[in-house]
PDB file of C-alpha atoms in Angstrom:
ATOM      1  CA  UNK A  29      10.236  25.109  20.079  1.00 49.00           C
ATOM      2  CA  UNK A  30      10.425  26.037  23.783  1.00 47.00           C
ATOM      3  CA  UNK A  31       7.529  26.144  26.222  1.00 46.00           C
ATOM      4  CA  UNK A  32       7.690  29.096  28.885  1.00 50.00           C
ATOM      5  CA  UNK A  33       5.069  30.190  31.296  1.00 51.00           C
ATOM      6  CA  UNK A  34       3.644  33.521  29.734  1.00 56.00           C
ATOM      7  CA  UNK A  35       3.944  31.813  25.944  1.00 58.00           C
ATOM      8  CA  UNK A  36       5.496  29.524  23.665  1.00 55.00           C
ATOM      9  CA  UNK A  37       8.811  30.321  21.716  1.00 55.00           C
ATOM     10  CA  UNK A  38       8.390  29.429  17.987  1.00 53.00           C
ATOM     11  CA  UNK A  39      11.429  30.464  15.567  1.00 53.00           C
ATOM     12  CA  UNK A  40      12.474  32.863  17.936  1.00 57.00           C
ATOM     13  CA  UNK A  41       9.429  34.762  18.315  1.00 64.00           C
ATOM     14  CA  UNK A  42       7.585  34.367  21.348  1.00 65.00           C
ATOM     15  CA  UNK A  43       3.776  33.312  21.068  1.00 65.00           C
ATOM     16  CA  UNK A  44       1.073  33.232  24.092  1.00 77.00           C
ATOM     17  CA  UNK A  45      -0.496  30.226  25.377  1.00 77.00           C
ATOM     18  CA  UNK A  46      -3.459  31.252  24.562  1.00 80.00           C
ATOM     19  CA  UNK A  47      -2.537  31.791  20.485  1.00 80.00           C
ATOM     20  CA  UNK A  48      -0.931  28.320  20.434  1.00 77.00           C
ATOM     21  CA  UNK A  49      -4.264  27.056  21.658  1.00 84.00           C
ATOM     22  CA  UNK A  50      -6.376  28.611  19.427  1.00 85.00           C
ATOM     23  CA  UNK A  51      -4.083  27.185  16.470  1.00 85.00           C
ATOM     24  CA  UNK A  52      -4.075  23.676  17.794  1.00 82.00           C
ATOM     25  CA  UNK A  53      -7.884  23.923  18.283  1.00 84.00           C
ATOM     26  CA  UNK A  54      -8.305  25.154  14.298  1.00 86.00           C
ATOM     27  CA  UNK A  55      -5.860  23.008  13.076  1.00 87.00           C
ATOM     28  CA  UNK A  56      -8.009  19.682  14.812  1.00 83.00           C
ATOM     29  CA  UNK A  57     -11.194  21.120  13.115  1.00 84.00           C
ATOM     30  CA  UNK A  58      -9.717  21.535   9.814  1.00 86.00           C
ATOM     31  CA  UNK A  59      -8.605  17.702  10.143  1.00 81.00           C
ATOM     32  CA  UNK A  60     -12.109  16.719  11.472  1.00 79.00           C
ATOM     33  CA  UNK A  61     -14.071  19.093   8.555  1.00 84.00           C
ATOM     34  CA  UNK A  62     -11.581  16.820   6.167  1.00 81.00           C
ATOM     35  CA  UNK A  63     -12.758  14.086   7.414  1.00 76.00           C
ATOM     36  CA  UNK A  64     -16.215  14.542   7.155  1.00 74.00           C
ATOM     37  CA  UNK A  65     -15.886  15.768   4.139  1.00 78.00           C
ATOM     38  CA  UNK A  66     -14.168  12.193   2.338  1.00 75.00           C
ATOM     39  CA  UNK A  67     -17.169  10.566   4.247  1.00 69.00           C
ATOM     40  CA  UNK A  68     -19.625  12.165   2.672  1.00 70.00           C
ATOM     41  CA  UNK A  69     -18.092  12.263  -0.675  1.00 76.00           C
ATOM     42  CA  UNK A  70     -17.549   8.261  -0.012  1.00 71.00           C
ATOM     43  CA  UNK A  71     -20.977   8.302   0.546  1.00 66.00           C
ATOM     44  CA  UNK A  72     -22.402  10.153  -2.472  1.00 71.00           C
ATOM     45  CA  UNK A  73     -19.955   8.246  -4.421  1.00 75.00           C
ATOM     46  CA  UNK A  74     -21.373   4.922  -3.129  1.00 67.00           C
ATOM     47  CA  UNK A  75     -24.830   5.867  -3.769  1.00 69.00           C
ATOM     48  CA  UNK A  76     -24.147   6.825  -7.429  1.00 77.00           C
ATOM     49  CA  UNK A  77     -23.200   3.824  -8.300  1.00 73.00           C
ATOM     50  CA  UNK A  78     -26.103   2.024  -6.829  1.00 70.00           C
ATOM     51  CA  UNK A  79     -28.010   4.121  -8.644  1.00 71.00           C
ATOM     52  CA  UNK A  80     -26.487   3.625 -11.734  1.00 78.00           C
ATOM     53  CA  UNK A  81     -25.903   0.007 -11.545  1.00 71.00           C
ATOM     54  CA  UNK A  82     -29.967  -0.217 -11.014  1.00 67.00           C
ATOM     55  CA  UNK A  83     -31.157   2.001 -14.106  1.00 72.00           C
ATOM     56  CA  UNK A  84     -28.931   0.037 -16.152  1.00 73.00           C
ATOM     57  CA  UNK A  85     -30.036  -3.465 -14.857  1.00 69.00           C
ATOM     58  CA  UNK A  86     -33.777  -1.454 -15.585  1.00 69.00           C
ATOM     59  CA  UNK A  87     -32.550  -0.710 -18.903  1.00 73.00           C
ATOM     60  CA  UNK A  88     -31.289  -3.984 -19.330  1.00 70.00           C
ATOM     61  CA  UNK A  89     -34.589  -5.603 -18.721  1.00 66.00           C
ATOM     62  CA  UNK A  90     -37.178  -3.545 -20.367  1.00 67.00           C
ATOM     63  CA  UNK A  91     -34.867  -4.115 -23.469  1.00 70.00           C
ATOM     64  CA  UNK A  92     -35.203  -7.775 -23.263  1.00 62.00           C
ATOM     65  CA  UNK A  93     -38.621  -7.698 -22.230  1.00 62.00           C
ATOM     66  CA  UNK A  94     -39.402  -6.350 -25.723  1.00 58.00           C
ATOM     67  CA  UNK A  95     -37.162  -9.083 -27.794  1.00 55.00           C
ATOM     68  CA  UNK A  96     -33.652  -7.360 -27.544  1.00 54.00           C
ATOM     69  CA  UNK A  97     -30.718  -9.918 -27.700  1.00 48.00           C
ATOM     70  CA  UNK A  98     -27.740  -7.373 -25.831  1.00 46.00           C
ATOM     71  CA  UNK A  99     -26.054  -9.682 -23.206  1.00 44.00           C
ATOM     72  CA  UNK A 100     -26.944  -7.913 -20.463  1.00 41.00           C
ATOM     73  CA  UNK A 101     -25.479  -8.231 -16.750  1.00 41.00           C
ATOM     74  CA  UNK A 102     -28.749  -9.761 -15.730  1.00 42.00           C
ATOM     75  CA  UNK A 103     -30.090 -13.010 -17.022  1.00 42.00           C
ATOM     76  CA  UNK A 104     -33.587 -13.709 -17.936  1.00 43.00           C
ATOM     77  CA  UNK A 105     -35.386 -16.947 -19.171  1.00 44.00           C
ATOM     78  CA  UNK A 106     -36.704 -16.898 -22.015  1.00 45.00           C
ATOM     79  CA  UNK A 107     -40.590 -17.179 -22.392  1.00 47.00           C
ATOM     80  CA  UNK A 108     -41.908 -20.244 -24.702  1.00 52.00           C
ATOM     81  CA  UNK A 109     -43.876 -20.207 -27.698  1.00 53.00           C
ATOM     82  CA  UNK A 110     -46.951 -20.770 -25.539  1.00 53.00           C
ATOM     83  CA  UNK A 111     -46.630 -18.178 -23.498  1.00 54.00           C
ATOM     84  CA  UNK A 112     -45.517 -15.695 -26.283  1.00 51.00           C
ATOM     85  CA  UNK A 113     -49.099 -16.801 -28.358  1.00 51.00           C
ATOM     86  CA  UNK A 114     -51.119 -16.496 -24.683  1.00 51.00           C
ATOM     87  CA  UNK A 115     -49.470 -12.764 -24.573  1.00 54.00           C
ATOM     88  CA  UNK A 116     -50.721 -12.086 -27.934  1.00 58.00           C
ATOM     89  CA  UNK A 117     -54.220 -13.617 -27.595  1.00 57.00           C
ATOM     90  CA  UNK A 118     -55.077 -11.366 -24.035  1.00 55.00           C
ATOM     91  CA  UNK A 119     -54.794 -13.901 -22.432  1.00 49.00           C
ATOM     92  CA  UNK A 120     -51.205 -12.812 -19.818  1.00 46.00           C
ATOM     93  CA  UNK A 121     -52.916 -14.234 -16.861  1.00 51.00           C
ATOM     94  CA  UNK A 122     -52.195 -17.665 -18.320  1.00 47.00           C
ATOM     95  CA  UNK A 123     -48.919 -17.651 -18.655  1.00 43.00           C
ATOM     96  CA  UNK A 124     -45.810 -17.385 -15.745  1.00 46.00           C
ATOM     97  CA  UNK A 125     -43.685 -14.517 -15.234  1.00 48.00           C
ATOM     98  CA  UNK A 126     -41.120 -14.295 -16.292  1.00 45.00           C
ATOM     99  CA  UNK A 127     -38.185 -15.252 -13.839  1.00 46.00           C
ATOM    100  CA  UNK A 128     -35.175 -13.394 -13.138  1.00 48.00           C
ATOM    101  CA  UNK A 129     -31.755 -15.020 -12.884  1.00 60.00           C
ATOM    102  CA  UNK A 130     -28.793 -13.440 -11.509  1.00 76.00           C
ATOM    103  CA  UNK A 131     -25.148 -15.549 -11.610  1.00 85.00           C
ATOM    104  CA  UNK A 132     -23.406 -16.243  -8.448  1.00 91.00           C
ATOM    105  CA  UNK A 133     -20.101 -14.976  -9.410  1.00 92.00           C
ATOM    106  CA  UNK A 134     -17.560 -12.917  -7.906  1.00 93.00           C
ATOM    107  CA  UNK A 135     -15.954  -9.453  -9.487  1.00 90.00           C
ATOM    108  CA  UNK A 136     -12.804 -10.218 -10.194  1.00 88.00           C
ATOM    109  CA  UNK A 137     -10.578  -7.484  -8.761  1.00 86.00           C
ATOM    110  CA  UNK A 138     -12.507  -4.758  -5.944  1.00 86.00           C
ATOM    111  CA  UNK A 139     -10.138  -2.206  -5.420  1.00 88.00           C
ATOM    112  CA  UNK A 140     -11.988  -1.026  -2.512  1.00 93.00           C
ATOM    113  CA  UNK A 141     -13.483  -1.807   0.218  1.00 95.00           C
ATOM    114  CA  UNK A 142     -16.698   0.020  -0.612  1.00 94.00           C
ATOM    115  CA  UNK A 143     -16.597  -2.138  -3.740  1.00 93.00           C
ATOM    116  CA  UNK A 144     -16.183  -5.178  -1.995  1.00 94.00           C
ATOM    117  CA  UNK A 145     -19.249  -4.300   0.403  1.00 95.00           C
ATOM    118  CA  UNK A 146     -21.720  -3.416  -2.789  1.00 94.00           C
ATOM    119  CA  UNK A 147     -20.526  -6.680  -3.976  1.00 94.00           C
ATOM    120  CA  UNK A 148     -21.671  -8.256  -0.614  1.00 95.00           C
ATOM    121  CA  UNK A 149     -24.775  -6.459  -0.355  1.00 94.00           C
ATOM    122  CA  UNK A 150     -26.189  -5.350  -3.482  1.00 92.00           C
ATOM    123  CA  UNK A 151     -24.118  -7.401  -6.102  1.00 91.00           C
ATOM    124  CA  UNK A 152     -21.807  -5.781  -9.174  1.00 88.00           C
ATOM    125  CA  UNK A 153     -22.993  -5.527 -12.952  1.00 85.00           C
ATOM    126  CA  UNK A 154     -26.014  -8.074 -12.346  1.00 85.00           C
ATOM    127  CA  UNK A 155     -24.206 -10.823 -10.070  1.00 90.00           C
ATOM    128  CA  UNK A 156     -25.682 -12.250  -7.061  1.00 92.00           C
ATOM    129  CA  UNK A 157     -25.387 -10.294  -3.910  1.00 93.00           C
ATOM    130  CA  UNK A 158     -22.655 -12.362  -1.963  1.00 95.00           C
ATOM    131  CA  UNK A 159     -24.959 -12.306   1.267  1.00 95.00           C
ATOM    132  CA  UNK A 160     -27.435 -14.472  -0.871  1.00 95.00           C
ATOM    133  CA  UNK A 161     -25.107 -17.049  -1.865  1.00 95.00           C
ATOM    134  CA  UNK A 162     -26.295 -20.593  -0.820  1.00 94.00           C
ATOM    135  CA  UNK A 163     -23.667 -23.428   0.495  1.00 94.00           C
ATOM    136  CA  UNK A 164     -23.792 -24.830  -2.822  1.00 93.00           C
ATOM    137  CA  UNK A 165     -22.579 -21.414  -4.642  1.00 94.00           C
ATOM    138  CA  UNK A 166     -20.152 -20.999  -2.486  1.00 94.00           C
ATOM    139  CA  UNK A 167     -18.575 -24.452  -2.692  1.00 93.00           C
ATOM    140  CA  UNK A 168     -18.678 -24.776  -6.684  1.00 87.00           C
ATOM    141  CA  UNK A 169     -15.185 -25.252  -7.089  1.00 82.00           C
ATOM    142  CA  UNK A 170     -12.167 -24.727  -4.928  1.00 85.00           C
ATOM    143  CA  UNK A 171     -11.072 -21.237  -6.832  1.00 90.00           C
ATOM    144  CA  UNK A 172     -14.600 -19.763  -6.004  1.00 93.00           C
ATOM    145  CA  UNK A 173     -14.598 -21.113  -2.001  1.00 94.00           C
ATOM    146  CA  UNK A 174     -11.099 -19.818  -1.484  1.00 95.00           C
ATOM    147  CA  UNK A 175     -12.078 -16.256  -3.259  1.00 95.00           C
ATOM    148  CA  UNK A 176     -15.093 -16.062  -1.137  1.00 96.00           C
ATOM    149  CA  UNK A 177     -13.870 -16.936   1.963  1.00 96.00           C
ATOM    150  CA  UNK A 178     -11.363 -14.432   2.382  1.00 96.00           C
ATOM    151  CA  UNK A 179     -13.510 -11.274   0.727  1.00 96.00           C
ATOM    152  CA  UNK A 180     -15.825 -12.909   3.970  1.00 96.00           C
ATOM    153  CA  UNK A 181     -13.275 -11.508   6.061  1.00 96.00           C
ATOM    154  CA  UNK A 182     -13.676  -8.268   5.452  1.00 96.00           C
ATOM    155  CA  UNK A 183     -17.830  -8.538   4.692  1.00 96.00           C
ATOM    156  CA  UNK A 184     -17.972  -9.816   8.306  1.00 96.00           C
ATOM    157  CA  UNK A 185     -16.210  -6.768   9.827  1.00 96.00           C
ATOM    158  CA  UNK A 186     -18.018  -4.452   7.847  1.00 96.00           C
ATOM    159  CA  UNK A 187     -21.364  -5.787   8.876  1.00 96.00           C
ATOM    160  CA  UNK A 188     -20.304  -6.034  12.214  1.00 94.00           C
ATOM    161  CA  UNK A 189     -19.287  -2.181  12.384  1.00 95.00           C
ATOM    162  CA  UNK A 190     -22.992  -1.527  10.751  1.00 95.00           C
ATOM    163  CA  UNK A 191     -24.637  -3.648  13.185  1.00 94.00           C
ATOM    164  CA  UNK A 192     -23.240  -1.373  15.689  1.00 94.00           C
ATOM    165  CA  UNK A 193     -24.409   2.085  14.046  1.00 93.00           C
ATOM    166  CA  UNK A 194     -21.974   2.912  11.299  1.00 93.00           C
ATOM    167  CA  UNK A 195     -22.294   3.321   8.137  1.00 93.00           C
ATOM    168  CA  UNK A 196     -20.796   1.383   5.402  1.00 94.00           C
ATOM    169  CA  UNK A 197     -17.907   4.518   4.614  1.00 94.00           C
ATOM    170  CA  UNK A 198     -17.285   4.786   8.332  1.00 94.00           C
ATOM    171  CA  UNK A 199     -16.464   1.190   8.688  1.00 94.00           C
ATOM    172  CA  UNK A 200     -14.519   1.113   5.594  1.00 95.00           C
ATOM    173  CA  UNK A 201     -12.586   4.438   7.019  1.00 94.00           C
ATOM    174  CA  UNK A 202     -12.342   2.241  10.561  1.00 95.00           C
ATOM    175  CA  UNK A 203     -10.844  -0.931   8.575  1.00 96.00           C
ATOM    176  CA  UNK A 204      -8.627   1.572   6.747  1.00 95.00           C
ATOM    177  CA  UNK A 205      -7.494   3.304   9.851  1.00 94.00           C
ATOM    178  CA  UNK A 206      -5.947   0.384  11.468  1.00 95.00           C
ATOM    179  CA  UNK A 207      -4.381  -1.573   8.355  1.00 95.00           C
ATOM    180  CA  UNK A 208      -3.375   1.851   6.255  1.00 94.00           C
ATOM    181  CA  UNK A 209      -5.198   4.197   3.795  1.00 91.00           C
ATOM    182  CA  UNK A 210      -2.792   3.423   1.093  1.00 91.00           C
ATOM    183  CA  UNK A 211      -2.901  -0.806   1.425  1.00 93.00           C
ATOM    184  CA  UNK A 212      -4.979  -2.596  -1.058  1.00 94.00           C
ATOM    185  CA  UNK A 213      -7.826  -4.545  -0.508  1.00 95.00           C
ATOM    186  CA  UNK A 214      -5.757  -7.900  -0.714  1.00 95.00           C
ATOM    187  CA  UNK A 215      -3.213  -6.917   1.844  1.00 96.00           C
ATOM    188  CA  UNK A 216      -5.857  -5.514   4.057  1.00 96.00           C
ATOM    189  CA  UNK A 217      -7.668  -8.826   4.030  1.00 96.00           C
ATOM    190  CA  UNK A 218      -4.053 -10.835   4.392  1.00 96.00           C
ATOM    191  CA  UNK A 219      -3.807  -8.754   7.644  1.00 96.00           C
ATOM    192  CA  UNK A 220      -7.438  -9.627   8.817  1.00 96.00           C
ATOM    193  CA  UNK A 221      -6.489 -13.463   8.414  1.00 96.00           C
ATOM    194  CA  UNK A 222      -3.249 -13.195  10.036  1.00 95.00           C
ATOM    195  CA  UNK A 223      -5.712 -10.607  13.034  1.00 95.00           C
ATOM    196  CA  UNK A 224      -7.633 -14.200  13.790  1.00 92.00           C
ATOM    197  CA  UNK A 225      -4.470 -15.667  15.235  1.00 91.00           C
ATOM    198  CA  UNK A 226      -3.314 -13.135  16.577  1.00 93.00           C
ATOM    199  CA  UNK A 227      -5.897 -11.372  19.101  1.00 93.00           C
ATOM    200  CA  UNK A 228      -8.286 -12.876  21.061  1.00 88.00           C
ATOM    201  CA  UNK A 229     -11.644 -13.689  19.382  1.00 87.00           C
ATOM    202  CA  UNK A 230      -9.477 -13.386  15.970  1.00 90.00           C
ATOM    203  CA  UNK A 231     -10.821  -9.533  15.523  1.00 91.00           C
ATOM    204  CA  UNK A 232      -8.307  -6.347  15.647  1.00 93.00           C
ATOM    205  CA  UNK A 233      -9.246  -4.533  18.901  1.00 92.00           C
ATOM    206  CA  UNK A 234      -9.930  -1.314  17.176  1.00 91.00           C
ATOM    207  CA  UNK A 235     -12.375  -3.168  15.027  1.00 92.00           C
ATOM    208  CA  UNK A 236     -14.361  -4.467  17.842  1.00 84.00           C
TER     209      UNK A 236
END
């Protein structure tokens, strides 16, 4: 294409300044509305799950709660044969709740990194949330300290990006803008560890 000063010569035909603006100007708001748009369906996507993953932890419990065996994603101790007979006798006040346990275990394979953050702050089918883990959690064996250390990588970007006003899609879109829409969560956080010796402060400078 050509540039003149009255227009600007596209297949042969000549076109004004003024029409090639107004098509570069439509053309950046269709990319911006697109953009918007996969946030917000991100988003919605994200909170379904939540959403999901709590009625069925509900579900889960109120089951149990009334002598089902399923093996739920959540773990609960079982009440003794005390407490059962103080139930039955009126007499609930007597006996201890009953306490909830959830296992400190990591999903196996997040293929995003919107599944890697619920897994950080909410936990997946039942688990732990990762942000909860004690020291000793996270040591218990060399497999599970390995896995979470590098997953950390990313959870420490993400939160840092939310710390600073965005939401969890936008700072998955941000990670995703600088490493590749297409690369998978293990090459992403491969590039994050090789990041740390590479910049200053170990952190991409987009990312900041």
């Amino acid at each position: 294409d050509d540039v003149g000063s009255s227009g600007v010569v596209v297949a042969g035909e000549m076109m004004s300044n003024e029409t090639a603006t107004t098509i570069v100007a439509r053309l950046e708001r269709l990319e911006r509305i697109q953009l918007e748009t996969q946030v917000q369906f991100t988003s919605l996507l994200s909170d379904l799950r939540t959403f999901c993953g709590s009625q069925f932890r509900l579900l889960n419990n109120n089951i149990r709660c009334h002598g089902g065996t399923i093996q739920g994603s959540q773990v609960r101790k079982r009440a003794s044969n005390r407490e059962l007979w103080l139930l039955r006798e009126g007499e609930a006040n007597e006996a201890p709740d009953l306490a909830e346990v959830r296992p400190a275990e990591l999903s196996k394979n997040p293929r995003s990194l919107m599944g890697l953050w619920n897994e950080y702050e909410f936990g997946i089918d039942g688990r732990k949330a990762a942000k909860t883990w004690n020291a000793r959690e996270i040591n218990n064996g060399g497999k599970v300290k390995q896995k979470y250390w590098r997953r950390n990588q990313v959870w420490m970007v993400m939160a840092r990006l939310v710390r600073g006003g965005r939401t969890a899609e936008l700072a998955a879109i941000e990670i995703q803008k600088v490493y590749g829409f297409q690369m998978s969560v293990t090459k992403i956080i491969d590039s994050l560890i090789k990041d740390k010796q590479k910049y200053p402060g170990g952190i991409h400078p987009n990312l900041r």
